Short mmCIF file of C-alpha atoms and ligand atoms in Angstrom, two decimals:
data_model
loop_
_atom_site.label_atom_id
_atom_site.label_comp_id
_atom_site.label_asym_id
_atom_site.label_seq_id
_atom_site.Cartn_x
_atom_site.Cartn_y
_atom_site.Cartn_z
CA MET A 209 12.25 32.00 -61.68
CA ALA A 210 15.57 33.33 -60.42
CA GLU A 211 18.54 31.01 -60.58
CA LYS A 212 20.31 30.48 -57.29
CA LYS A 213 24.00 30.95 -57.98
CA ILE A 214 25.24 33.49 -60.48
CA LYS A 215 26.94 31.65 -63.31
CA ASP A 216 30.30 32.74 -64.63
CA GLN A 217 29.66 35.10 -67.51
CA ALA A 218 30.72 38.05 -69.63
CA LEU A 219 28.86 41.30 -70.04
CA VAL A 220 29.23 42.52 -73.62
CA ILE A 221 28.40 46.21 -73.93
CA PHE A 222 27.58 47.63 -77.36
CA GLY A 223 28.03 51.38 -77.43
CA ALA A 224 30.99 51.07 -75.08
CA SER A 225 32.47 54.42 -76.03
CA GLY A 226 29.22 56.21 -75.14
CA ASP A 227 28.13 58.23 -72.18
CA LEU A 228 25.89 55.63 -70.55
CA THR A 229 28.69 53.04 -70.37
CA HIS A 230 31.09 55.44 -68.74
CA ARG A 231 28.63 57.18 -66.41
CA LYS A 232 26.29 54.38 -65.42
CA LEU A 233 27.05 50.85 -66.61
CA ILE A 234 30.71 50.40 -65.67
CA PRO A 235 30.31 52.27 -62.36
CA ALA A 236 27.34 49.98 -61.57
CA VAL A 237 29.42 46.88 -62.37
CA PHE A 238 32.18 48.29 -60.16
CA ASP A 239 29.69 48.72 -57.30
CA LEU A 240 28.71 45.06 -57.74
CA TYR A 241 32.39 44.14 -57.68
CA MET A 242 32.93 46.06 -54.43
CA GLN A 243 30.03 44.20 -52.86
CA LYS A 244 31.36 40.87 -54.09
CA SER A 245 28.19 40.30 -56.09
CA LEU A 246 29.89 39.41 -59.37
CA PRO A 247 30.36 35.78 -60.39
CA ASP A 248 33.69 34.09 -59.63
CA ASN A 249 34.71 34.35 -63.26
CA PHE A 250 33.60 37.50 -64.96
CA ALA A 251 34.64 39.83 -67.76
CA VAL A 252 33.33 42.88 -69.57
CA LEU A 253 33.81 43.25 -73.30
CA GLY A 254 33.21 46.76 -74.59
CA VAL A 255 32.19 46.95 -78.25
CA ALA A 256 32.10 50.08 -80.39
CA ARG A 257 33.34 51.49 -83.67
CA SER A 258 36.15 53.66 -82.33
CA GLU A 259 39.58 52.09 -82.36
CA MET A 260 40.85 51.65 -78.82
CA THR A 261 43.19 49.27 -77.05
CA ASP A 262 42.12 47.38 -73.93
CA ASP A 263 44.37 49.69 -71.94
CA ALA A 264 42.86 52.87 -73.36
CA PHE A 265 39.37 51.51 -72.63
CA ARG A 266 40.39 50.67 -69.06
CA GLU A 267 41.80 54.16 -68.55
CA LYS A 268 38.55 55.74 -69.74
CA MET A 269 36.41 53.46 -67.59
CA LYS A 270 38.63 54.09 -64.58
CA GLU A 271 37.73 57.78 -64.80
CA GLY A 272 34.04 56.82 -64.90
CA VAL A 273 34.43 54.58 -61.86
CA ILE A 274 36.22 57.27 -59.86
CA GLU A 275 33.66 59.92 -60.74
CA PHE A 276 30.38 58.04 -60.82
CA ALA A 277 30.54 54.81 -58.79
CA SER A 278 28.55 54.92 -55.56
CA MET A 279 31.14 52.85 -53.69
CA LYS A 280 34.02 55.24 -53.31
CA THR A 281 37.56 54.02 -52.77
CA THR A 282 40.89 55.75 -52.87
CA ASP A 283 42.70 52.43 -53.21
CA GLU A 284 43.96 52.46 -56.78
CA LYS A 285 44.93 48.81 -56.55
CA ILE A 286 41.28 47.83 -56.14
CA ILE A 287 40.20 49.94 -59.11
CA ASN A 288 43.03 48.53 -61.26
CA GLU A 289 42.13 44.99 -60.27
CA PHE A 290 38.55 45.68 -61.34
CA CYS A 291 39.68 47.30 -64.59
CA SER A 292 41.78 44.26 -65.48
CA MET A 293 38.46 42.48 -66.13
CA LEU A 294 37.56 45.01 -68.83
CA HIS A 295 38.32 44.35 -72.48
CA TYR A 296 37.52 46.08 -75.72
CA VAL A 297 36.96 45.23 -79.35
CA SER A 298 36.35 47.63 -82.20
CA ILE A 299 33.91 46.54 -84.91
CA ASN A 300 31.53 48.23 -87.29
CA THR A 301 28.38 47.32 -85.38
CA SER A 302 26.14 47.90 -88.38
CA ASP A 303 28.11 45.49 -90.59
CA SER A 304 27.25 41.83 -90.10
CA ALA A 305 30.63 40.80 -91.57
CA ASP A 306 32.40 42.22 -88.51
CA TYR A 307 30.62 39.98 -86.02
CA GLY A 308 33.02 37.10 -86.74
CA LYS A 309 35.71 39.24 -85.16
CA LEU A 310 33.51 39.74 -82.11
CA LYS A 311 32.88 36.02 -81.82
CA GLN A 312 36.59 35.33 -82.04
CA ARG A 313 37.19 37.78 -79.21
CA LEU A 314 34.55 36.07 -77.10
CA VAL A 315 36.19 32.68 -77.66
CA GLU A 316 39.47 34.18 -76.44
CA LEU A 317 37.68 35.60 -73.39
CA ASP A 318 36.20 32.18 -72.63
CA GLU A 319 39.72 30.82 -72.42
CA LYS A 320 41.28 33.74 -70.61
CA SER A 321 38.53 34.55 -68.13
CA ASN A 322 36.72 31.22 -67.99
CA VAL A 323 33.31 32.76 -68.63
CA LYS A 324 32.17 29.48 -70.21
CA GLY A 325 30.34 30.89 -73.20
CA ASN A 326 27.78 32.70 -71.04
CA TYR A 327 27.05 36.16 -72.40
CA ILE A 328 24.80 39.09 -71.71
CA PHE A 329 24.67 41.54 -74.59
CA TYR A 330 23.84 45.06 -73.45
CA LEU A 331 22.64 47.34 -76.25
CA SER A 332 23.50 50.88 -75.32
CA THR A 333 23.58 52.00 -78.94
CA PRO A 334 21.49 54.33 -81.08
CA PRO A 335 18.02 52.72 -81.38
CA SER A 336 18.50 52.19 -85.13
CA LEU A 337 20.85 49.33 -84.19
CA TYR A 338 18.35 47.54 -81.90
CA PRO A 339 16.95 45.33 -84.67
CA LEU A 340 20.36 44.80 -86.28
CA VAL A 341 22.79 43.84 -83.51
CA PRO A 342 20.68 40.96 -82.14
CA SER A 343 20.23 39.46 -85.61
CA TYR A 344 23.93 39.77 -86.45
CA LEU A 345 24.71 38.05 -83.15
CA ALA A 346 22.29 35.31 -84.13
CA GLU A 347 24.08 34.84 -87.45
CA GLN A 348 27.10 33.87 -85.38
CA GLY A 349 25.02 31.50 -83.26
CA LEU A 350 25.42 33.77 -80.26
CA ASN A 351 21.68 33.70 -79.54
CA LYS A 352 21.61 29.93 -78.91
CA GLU A 353 21.12 29.24 -75.24
CA GLU A 354 21.29 25.46 -75.00
CA ASP A 355 22.89 25.25 -71.55
CA LYS A 356 24.41 28.73 -71.83
CA ILE A 357 23.29 32.21 -70.85
CA ARG A 358 22.46 34.24 -73.94
CA ARG A 359 20.48 37.34 -73.00
CA ILE A 360 20.10 40.77 -74.48
CA ILE A 361 19.39 43.94 -72.55
CA ILE A 362 17.81 46.72 -74.58
CA GLU A 363 17.86 50.35 -73.48
CA LYS A 364 15.01 52.72 -74.08
CA PRO A 365 13.61 54.05 -76.34
CA PHE A 366 12.07 50.70 -77.29
CA GLY A 367 10.28 51.97 -80.37
CA THR A 368 9.09 55.46 -81.13
CA ASP A 369 5.42 54.55 -81.36
CA LEU A 370 3.14 51.52 -81.10
CA GLN A 371 3.88 50.13 -84.55
CA SER A 372 7.65 50.44 -84.27
CA ALA A 373 7.55 48.74 -80.85
CA ILE A 374 5.51 45.87 -82.30
CA ASP A 375 7.92 45.60 -85.25
CA LEU A 376 10.95 45.55 -82.97
CA ASN A 377 9.45 42.84 -80.78
CA LYS A 378 8.68 40.78 -83.89
CA LYS A 379 12.18 41.20 -85.20
CA LEU A 380 13.72 40.10 -81.89
CA TYR A 381 11.46 37.05 -81.72
CA GLU A 382 12.95 35.81 -85.00
CA ASN A 383 16.02 34.77 -83.03
CA TYR A 384 15.26 35.09 -79.30
CA ASP A 385 12.66 33.88 -76.86
CA GLU A 386 10.90 36.39 -74.63
CA ASP A 387 12.83 35.17 -71.59
CA GLN A 388 16.12 36.08 -73.28
CA ILE A 389 15.01 39.70 -73.84
CA TYR A 390 15.45 42.22 -71.02
CA ARG A 391 13.87 45.60 -71.82
CA ILE A 392 15.25 48.03 -69.33
CA ASP A 393 13.32 50.79 -67.59
CA HIS A 394 15.71 52.19 -65.05
CA TYR A 395 12.87 53.52 -62.87
CA LEU A 396 11.98 49.96 -61.96
CA GLY A 397 15.53 49.45 -60.70
CA LYS A 398 15.16 52.25 -58.19
CA GLU A 399 15.11 50.94 -54.64
CA THR A 400 12.25 53.24 -53.68
CA VAL A 401 10.07 52.10 -56.58
CA GLN A 402 10.47 48.52 -55.38
CA ASN A 403 9.68 49.76 -51.89
CA ILE A 404 6.21 50.75 -53.13
CA LEU A 405 5.52 47.03 -53.52
CA VAL A 406 6.84 46.38 -50.03
CA THR A 407 4.86 49.23 -48.50
CA ARG A 408 1.70 47.94 -50.09
CA PHE A 409 2.12 44.21 -49.66
CA ALA A 410 4.18 43.80 -46.49
CA ASN A 411 1.89 45.92 -44.31
CA GLY A 412 -1.61 45.04 -43.28
CA ILE A 413 -2.78 48.61 -42.81
CA TYR A 414 -2.49 50.11 -46.29
CA GLU A 415 -4.01 47.52 -48.58
CA PRO A 416 -7.55 47.60 -47.10
CA LEU A 417 -7.61 51.34 -47.84
CA TRP A 418 -5.95 51.11 -51.25
CA ASN A 419 -9.02 51.44 -53.44
CA ARG A 420 -11.85 53.65 -54.68
CA ASN A 421 -13.64 53.52 -51.30
CA TYR A 422 -10.93 55.39 -49.42
CA ILE A 423 -8.72 57.04 -52.01
CA GLN A 424 -9.87 60.26 -53.60
CA HIS A 425 -7.12 60.69 -56.14
CA ILE A 426 -3.47 59.90 -56.78
CA GLU A 427 -0.69 62.13 -58.08
CA ILE A 428 2.50 60.91 -59.70
CA THR A 429 5.22 63.44 -60.37
CA ALA A 430 8.63 63.11 -62.00
CA ALA A 431 10.10 66.59 -62.09
CA GLU A 432 13.53 67.58 -63.27
CA SER A 433 15.34 70.87 -62.84
CA ILE A 434 17.72 70.26 -65.74
CA GLY A 435 16.86 71.13 -69.34
CA VAL A 436 17.62 68.94 -72.34
CA GLU A 437 21.37 69.45 -71.84
CA ASN A 438 23.26 68.07 -74.85
CA ARG A 439 20.44 65.72 -75.94
CA GLY A 440 18.52 68.18 -78.13
CA LYS A 441 18.80 66.00 -81.22
CA TYR A 442 17.20 63.00 -79.56
CA TYR A 443 14.79 64.95 -77.39
CA ASP A 444 13.36 67.16 -80.12
CA ASN A 445 12.14 64.02 -81.89
CA SER A 446 10.91 62.47 -78.69
CA GLY A 447 9.40 64.89 -76.16
CA ALA A 448 8.30 64.24 -72.60
CA LEU A 449 5.45 61.91 -73.56
CA ARG A 450 7.75 59.37 -75.19
CA ASP A 451 10.77 60.09 -73.01
CA MET A 452 9.11 59.82 -69.59
CA VAL A 453 5.38 59.03 -69.69
CA GLN A 454 5.24 55.94 -71.94
CA ASN A 455 7.84 54.22 -69.79
CA HIS A 456 8.81 55.55 -66.35
CA LEU A 457 5.53 57.19 -65.30
CA LEU A 458 3.30 54.38 -66.53
CA GLN A 459 5.53 51.84 -64.82
CA LEU A 460 5.18 53.79 -61.58
CA LEU A 461 1.44 53.93 -62.10
CA ALA A 462 1.34 50.15 -62.51
CA VAL A 463 3.31 49.54 -59.32
CA VAL A 464 0.91 51.79 -57.41
CA ALA A 465 -2.26 50.41 -58.98
CA MET A 466 -1.62 46.69 -59.53
CA GLU A 467 -3.36 43.91 -57.64
CA PRO A 468 -1.26 41.85 -55.21
CA PRO A 469 0.72 39.29 -57.25
CA MET A 470 0.42 35.63 -56.26
CA SER A 471 4.17 35.58 -55.55
CA ILE A 472 7.21 37.74 -56.05
CA ASP A 473 8.35 36.32 -59.33
CA ALA A 474 8.70 37.80 -62.78
CA SER A 475 5.61 36.41 -64.40
CA ALA A 476 3.25 36.98 -61.44
CA ILE A 477 4.36 40.60 -61.05
CA ARG A 478 4.34 41.31 -64.75
CA ASN A 479 0.92 39.72 -65.24
CA GLU A 480 -0.57 42.07 -62.66
CA LYS A 481 1.11 45.12 -64.14
CA LEU A 482 -0.15 44.22 -67.59
CA LYS A 483 -3.73 44.20 -66.30
CA VAL A 484 -3.29 47.79 -65.14
CA PHE A 485 -2.00 48.90 -68.54
CA GLN A 486 -4.89 47.13 -70.22
CA ALA A 487 -7.38 48.89 -67.97
CA ILE A 488 -6.15 52.46 -68.55
CA ARG A 489 -8.92 54.28 -70.38
CA HIS A 490 -7.81 55.52 -73.79
CA TYR A 491 -8.77 59.07 -74.70
CA SER A 492 -10.88 60.15 -77.60
CA ASP A 493 -9.68 63.34 -79.32
CA SER A 494 -12.17 65.51 -77.48
CA GLU A 495 -11.28 64.02 -74.08
CA LEU A 496 -7.65 64.50 -74.84
CA ILE A 497 -8.01 68.25 -75.21
CA THR A 498 -9.26 68.63 -71.67
CA ASN A 499 -7.26 65.89 -69.97
CA VAL A 500 -3.77 66.22 -71.41
CA ILE A 501 -1.71 69.40 -71.12
CA ARG A 502 1.59 69.91 -72.81
CA GLY A 503 4.11 72.67 -72.22
CA GLN A 504 7.53 73.85 -73.29
CA TYR A 505 10.01 75.78 -71.16
CA THR A 506 10.88 79.34 -72.04
CA GLU A 507 13.85 81.48 -71.03
CA ALA A 508 14.03 82.85 -67.50
CA ASN A 509 16.40 83.68 -64.70
CA VAL A 510 16.42 80.80 -62.27
CA LYS A 511 17.98 81.44 -58.88
CA GLY A 512 19.88 84.35 -60.39
CA LYS A 513 21.14 82.43 -63.43
CA TYR A 514 19.93 82.91 -66.99
CA LYS A 515 18.43 79.75 -68.53
CA LYS A 516 17.76 79.46 -72.25
CA GLY A 517 14.34 78.66 -73.60
CA TYR A 518 13.94 75.18 -75.10
CA ARG A 519 13.86 76.50 -78.67
CA ASN A 520 17.29 78.04 -78.20
CA GLU A 521 18.89 74.82 -76.99
CA ALA A 522 21.49 73.16 -79.24
CA ASP A 523 20.03 70.84 -81.93
CA VAL A 524 16.45 71.95 -81.27
CA ALA A 525 14.35 73.44 -84.08
CA PRO A 526 13.77 77.18 -83.51
CA ASP A 527 10.04 76.65 -84.07
CA SER A 528 9.88 73.30 -82.26
CA ARG A 529 6.53 72.21 -80.84
CA THR A 530 8.05 69.37 -78.85
CA GLU A 531 6.70 69.18 -75.31
CA THR A 532 9.11 69.37 -72.37
CA TYR A 533 6.21 69.06 -69.92
CA VAL A 534 3.15 66.83 -69.82
CA ALA A 535 0.40 66.63 -67.24
CA MET A 536 -2.63 64.41 -67.58
CA LYS A 537 -5.59 63.03 -65.78
CA LEU A 538 -6.37 59.40 -66.42
CA PHE A 539 -8.61 56.62 -65.20
CA ILE A 540 -8.07 52.93 -64.68
CA ASP A 541 -11.28 51.11 -65.46
CA SER A 542 -11.03 48.32 -62.93
CA TRP A 543 -13.06 47.20 -59.95
CA ARG A 544 -10.50 48.67 -57.55
CA TRP A 545 -9.99 52.03 -59.23
CA SER A 546 -13.31 52.88 -60.83
CA GLY A 547 -13.84 56.64 -60.63
CA VAL A 548 -10.48 57.46 -59.01
CA PRO A 549 -8.53 60.03 -61.04
CA PHE A 550 -4.79 59.57 -61.43
CA TYR A 551 -2.87 62.75 -62.19
CA ILE A 552 0.57 62.35 -63.65
CA ARG A 553 3.05 65.03 -64.62
CA THR A 554 6.62 65.31 -65.72
CA GLY A 555 8.74 68.13 -67.00
CA LYS A 556 12.16 69.57 -67.52
CA ARG A 557 13.35 72.86 -66.02
CA LEU A 558 10.91 72.66 -63.13
CA PRO A 559 11.98 74.12 -59.77
CA THR A 560 13.54 70.97 -58.40
CA ARG A 561 14.37 67.34 -59.19
CA VAL A 562 11.84 65.18 -57.46
CA SER A 563 9.88 62.00 -58.16
CA GLU A 564 7.08 60.94 -55.88
CA VAL A 565 3.63 59.43 -55.58
CA VAL A 566 0.99 61.15 -53.47
CA ILE A 567 -2.01 59.14 -52.33
CA HIS A 568 -4.87 61.44 -51.33
CA PHE A 569 -7.28 59.69 -49.00
CA LYS A 570 -10.90 60.80 -48.80
CA PRO A 571 -11.70 63.26 -46.02
CA THR A 572 -13.77 62.26 -43.01
CA PRO A 573 -17.49 62.35 -43.89
CA GLN A 574 -18.18 65.04 -41.32
CA THR A 575 -16.06 68.00 -40.35
CA LEU A 576 -16.33 67.88 -36.58
CA PHE A 577 -13.58 70.31 -35.79
CA ILE A 578 -14.89 73.49 -37.32
CA ASP A 579 -13.51 76.99 -36.74
CA ASN A 580 -10.02 75.85 -37.63
CA PRO A 581 -8.50 78.29 -40.07
CA GLU A 582 -5.30 76.20 -40.21
CA PHE A 583 -6.99 72.90 -40.91
CA ARG A 584 -8.66 71.94 -44.16
CA ASN A 585 -10.48 68.67 -43.94
CA ASP A 586 -9.28 67.51 -47.31
CA GLY A 587 -7.99 64.09 -46.38
CA ASN A 588 -4.76 62.47 -45.30
CA GLN A 589 -1.91 62.24 -47.74
CA LEU A 590 0.59 59.44 -48.01
CA ILE A 591 3.68 60.44 -49.95
CA LEU A 592 5.96 57.79 -51.37
CA ARG A 593 9.15 59.64 -52.23
CA ILE A 594 11.25 58.08 -54.95
CA GLN A 595 14.01 60.67 -55.07
CA PRO A 596 15.66 62.62 -53.51
CA ASP A 597 15.40 62.39 -49.69
CA GLU A 598 13.95 58.92 -50.26
CA GLY A 599 11.30 57.94 -47.76
CA ILE A 600 7.64 57.96 -46.80
CA LEU A 601 5.52 60.70 -45.30
CA LEU A 602 2.02 60.55 -43.86
CA LYS A 603 0.18 63.80 -43.31
CA THR A 604 -2.24 63.46 -40.48
CA GLY A 605 -4.48 65.75 -38.41
CA MET A 606 -3.34 66.36 -34.80
CA LYS A 607 -4.78 68.36 -31.92
CA ILE A 608 -2.96 71.56 -31.07
CA PRO A 609 -2.40 71.45 -27.30
CA GLY A 610 -4.61 73.84 -25.33
CA THR A 611 -8.23 74.66 -25.02
CA GLY A 612 -10.84 73.63 -27.55
CA PHE A 613 -10.21 71.35 -30.51
CA ASN A 614 -7.79 73.05 -32.79
CA VAL A 615 -6.43 70.71 -35.40
CA LYS A 616 -3.29 70.92 -37.46
CA ASN A 617 -1.77 68.78 -40.20
CA VAL A 618 1.49 67.22 -39.06
CA ASN A 619 4.05 65.00 -40.73
CA MET A 620 4.89 61.43 -39.78
CA ASP A 621 7.93 60.69 -41.83
CA PHE A 622 10.59 58.08 -42.47
CA HIS A 623 13.76 58.96 -44.37
CA TYR A 624 16.06 56.27 -45.77
CA SER A 625 18.98 58.41 -44.64
CA ASP A 626 18.01 57.57 -41.03
CA LEU A 627 18.85 53.90 -41.54
CA ALA A 628 22.17 52.70 -40.14
CA ASN A 629 23.01 51.25 -43.53
CA SER A 630 21.63 53.87 -45.87
CA TYR A 631 23.44 52.72 -49.03
CA ILE A 632 20.88 52.86 -51.83
CA PRO A 633 22.05 50.85 -54.83
CA ASP A 634 21.87 52.60 -58.16
CA ALA A 635 19.09 51.37 -60.46
CA TYR A 636 21.57 50.03 -63.01
CA GLU A 637 23.41 48.09 -60.33
CA ARG A 638 20.25 46.28 -59.35
CA LEU A 639 19.06 45.71 -62.91
CA ILE A 640 22.35 44.38 -64.27
CA LEU A 641 22.61 41.98 -61.33
CA ASP A 642 19.04 40.79 -61.87
CA CYS A 643 19.77 40.05 -65.52
CA MET A 644 22.91 38.13 -64.55
CA ILE A 645 20.82 36.06 -62.15
CA GLY A 646 18.05 35.62 -64.71
CA ASP A 647 15.35 37.51 -62.84
CA ALA A 648 13.26 39.61 -65.22
CA SER A 649 10.76 40.91 -62.64
CA LEU A 650 11.99 44.47 -62.99
CA TYR A 651 12.21 44.42 -66.77
CA THR A 652 9.38 45.20 -69.16
CA ARG A 653 7.65 42.38 -70.99
CA ALA A 654 6.65 42.78 -74.66
CA ASP A 655 2.89 42.76 -73.98
CA ALA A 656 3.20 45.48 -71.33
CA LEU A 657 5.38 47.56 -73.57
CA GLU A 658 2.91 47.38 -76.42
CA SER A 659 0.08 48.18 -74.04
CA THR A 660 1.77 51.36 -72.79
CA TRP A 661 2.48 52.45 -76.36
CA GLY A 662 -1.17 51.70 -77.11
CA PHE A 663 -2.21 54.21 -74.46
CA VAL A 664 0.07 57.03 -75.62
CA GLN A 665 -0.46 56.44 -79.36
CA PRO A 666 -3.73 58.44 -79.65
CA ILE A 667 -1.99 61.38 -77.96
CA ILE A 668 0.97 61.16 -80.35
CA ASP A 669 -1.44 61.00 -83.29
CA PHE A 670 -3.54 63.89 -82.04
CA TRP A 671 -0.55 66.19 -81.63
CA LYS A 672 0.81 65.12 -85.00
CA ASN A 673 -2.48 65.70 -86.79
CA ASN A 674 -3.26 68.90 -84.90
CA PRO A 675 0.01 70.77 -84.68
CA ASP A 676 -1.91 73.83 -83.49
CA ALA A 677 -3.22 72.04 -80.42
CA PRO A 678 -2.20 74.15 -77.42
CA LEU A 679 1.41 73.97 -76.33
CA TYR A 680 1.79 76.20 -73.28
CA GLY A 681 5.00 78.04 -72.58
CA TYR A 682 6.19 78.02 -68.99
CA PRO A 683 9.13 79.94 -67.60
CA SER A 684 12.14 77.81 -66.68
CA GLY A 685 12.14 77.27 -62.93
CA SER A 686 8.34 77.30 -62.63
CA TRP A 687 6.01 74.35 -62.01
CA GLY A 688 4.81 74.26 -65.62
CA PRO A 689 1.75 75.78 -67.27
CA ASP A 690 -0.75 77.28 -64.82
CA CYS A 691 -3.62 75.48 -66.50
CA ALA A 692 -2.22 72.15 -65.27
CA ASP A 693 -3.69 73.10 -61.88
CA SER A 694 -7.18 73.07 -63.29
CA LEU A 695 -6.82 69.38 -64.22
CA ILE A 696 -7.28 68.53 -60.56
CA GLU A 697 -10.88 68.58 -59.56
CA GLY A 698 -12.17 69.58 -56.17
CA LYS A 699 -12.34 72.77 -54.19
CA GLU A 700 -8.91 74.24 -53.49
CA GLN A 701 -7.17 71.09 -54.72
CA THR A 702 -3.89 71.50 -56.55
CA TRP A 703 -0.80 69.42 -57.13
CA ARG A 704 1.53 69.01 -54.22
CA TYR A 705 4.53 71.27 -54.86
CA PRO A 706 7.28 69.12 -53.40
CA CYS A 707 10.60 70.38 -52.12
CA LYS A 708 13.96 68.69 -52.04
CA ASN A 709 13.22 67.73 -48.46
CA LEU A 710 10.42 65.17 -48.31
CA SER A 711 8.62 66.84 -45.42
CA ASP A 712 8.32 70.25 -47.05
CA ASP A 713 6.12 71.50 -49.83
CA GLY A 714 4.88 74.77 -51.26
CA ILE A 715 5.61 76.95 -54.23
CA TYR A 716 8.40 78.96 -52.63
CA CYS A 717 10.49 76.27 -50.96
CA GLU A 718 13.33 76.01 -53.44
CA LEU A 719 14.63 79.56 -53.33
C1 BG6 B 925 15.63 59.10 -68.85
C2 BG6 B 925 15.19 60.21 -69.77
O1 BG6 B 925 15.04 57.89 -69.21
O2 BG6 B 925 15.27 59.43 -67.52
C3 BG6 B 925 15.81 61.53 -69.36
O3 BG6 B 925 15.57 59.90 -71.09
C4 BG6 B 925 15.55 61.81 -67.90
O4 BG6 B 925 15.34 62.59 -70.16
C5 BG6 B 925 15.89 60.60 -67.03
O5 BG6 B 925 16.35 62.91 -67.53
C6 BG6 B 925 15.42 60.81 -65.61
O6 BG6 B 925 15.92 59.78 -64.81
P1 BG6 B 925 16.20 60.01 -63.25
O7 BG6 B 925 16.68 58.68 -62.78
O8 BG6 B 925 17.24 61.09 -63.17
O9 BG6 B 925 14.90 60.44 -62.66
#
């Protein structure tokens, strides 16, 4: 259950000299500061190997705040005031002997900033340190809650396969209870992902239709137009299945497919999501071949600019068979979803950056309005747009004014940008605040995490044991391998090809 008032506390960030801290974490804390959401007494302690003074750390973070915070201000005094709460200590994070120095620094912070021994430890480090840092903290007694806050936030990737995820959970449990462990999945922090719960459970009209009787199929897309950028080293050992499907896409699936929770609290919500993960049908090898498609982007000119193929990206093996695209059809074997296919896809270097869920309702049983070349009676679509142009769109049949009964599909849409207060908090802002409050609803529990790895593990194994299994090339800037279209059953059914603007779709919209 969430605590009411946020206790005074310090946020201790491991990996403080890294990209995530500078681009996401500190800007998110700054946004909380601007909205007066931080506790009365608060401090940040950055921890990393590089030698840096507090002042040098503040200077670096100031640049991050100016460039990346959502709450923009030109008032340098405000930014400096915020930065005065930031501190830094350099230790060798993989050497347990150095943690005494960290503890000493925390004791000093307690005195200086009155954070009362309450600490959140944020691990934004290479994953190899995930088992180590928490146990070195424990050696210093920094895991002991008693009446204090002692929580750890762990970034993805949480494991690289099922066994490593189980091992990491076990290792953490040696010194921490489950309710001290916050496994982050930034998709769950997105305002529009939480709005899926509100759409479903705050409206009487959707839920009666939200099942196998009225829904024909569901699509979930997370498309990106960027390539692997400078993350080739990580990505070539990961691929889209581990990077996006095991976590973000399956979390989205759970939010769309879960039963109504008994209340909006962490354990009720997470119990329902777990049931979805447990009900996802696992593939046999032969089913996998027809239901999972992987692809890799190849070189192409995109909007007049040359884009390298994946194999020519920095730190990627020239003969790499790592997938940058995955599409799959899956089933949830539950009372509600029996027989309803879910199609999920994600990829890099697709035509646009868009994440959305498309609910395809069944068509009317009879096509009354025949002779309508413009109208295909293939069911209403409800589109829940996660990003960009956040909003909701319902495609519905409407009579074209005039003689006869000509029908046309029209859009009924709501865009967040139409709200008077259209500030959408960044995912990290929401998630860090939730952890400070002690609300883990939007974090992943160990059982759910292991369940999602359990689903992807046979796919990982199959690709590992069958390196010649098809890996389709697709030109950068296209919607992925053509054969992904054939996953979707039904006459003339394909994926929706979304555009930047929620209301538009079609293959040619992003010219
Ligand atoms: C991250 C992945 O978790 O999510 C990245 O590691 C991906 O590869 C990113 O680019 C996508 O997040 P968003 O919020 O931009 O959709």
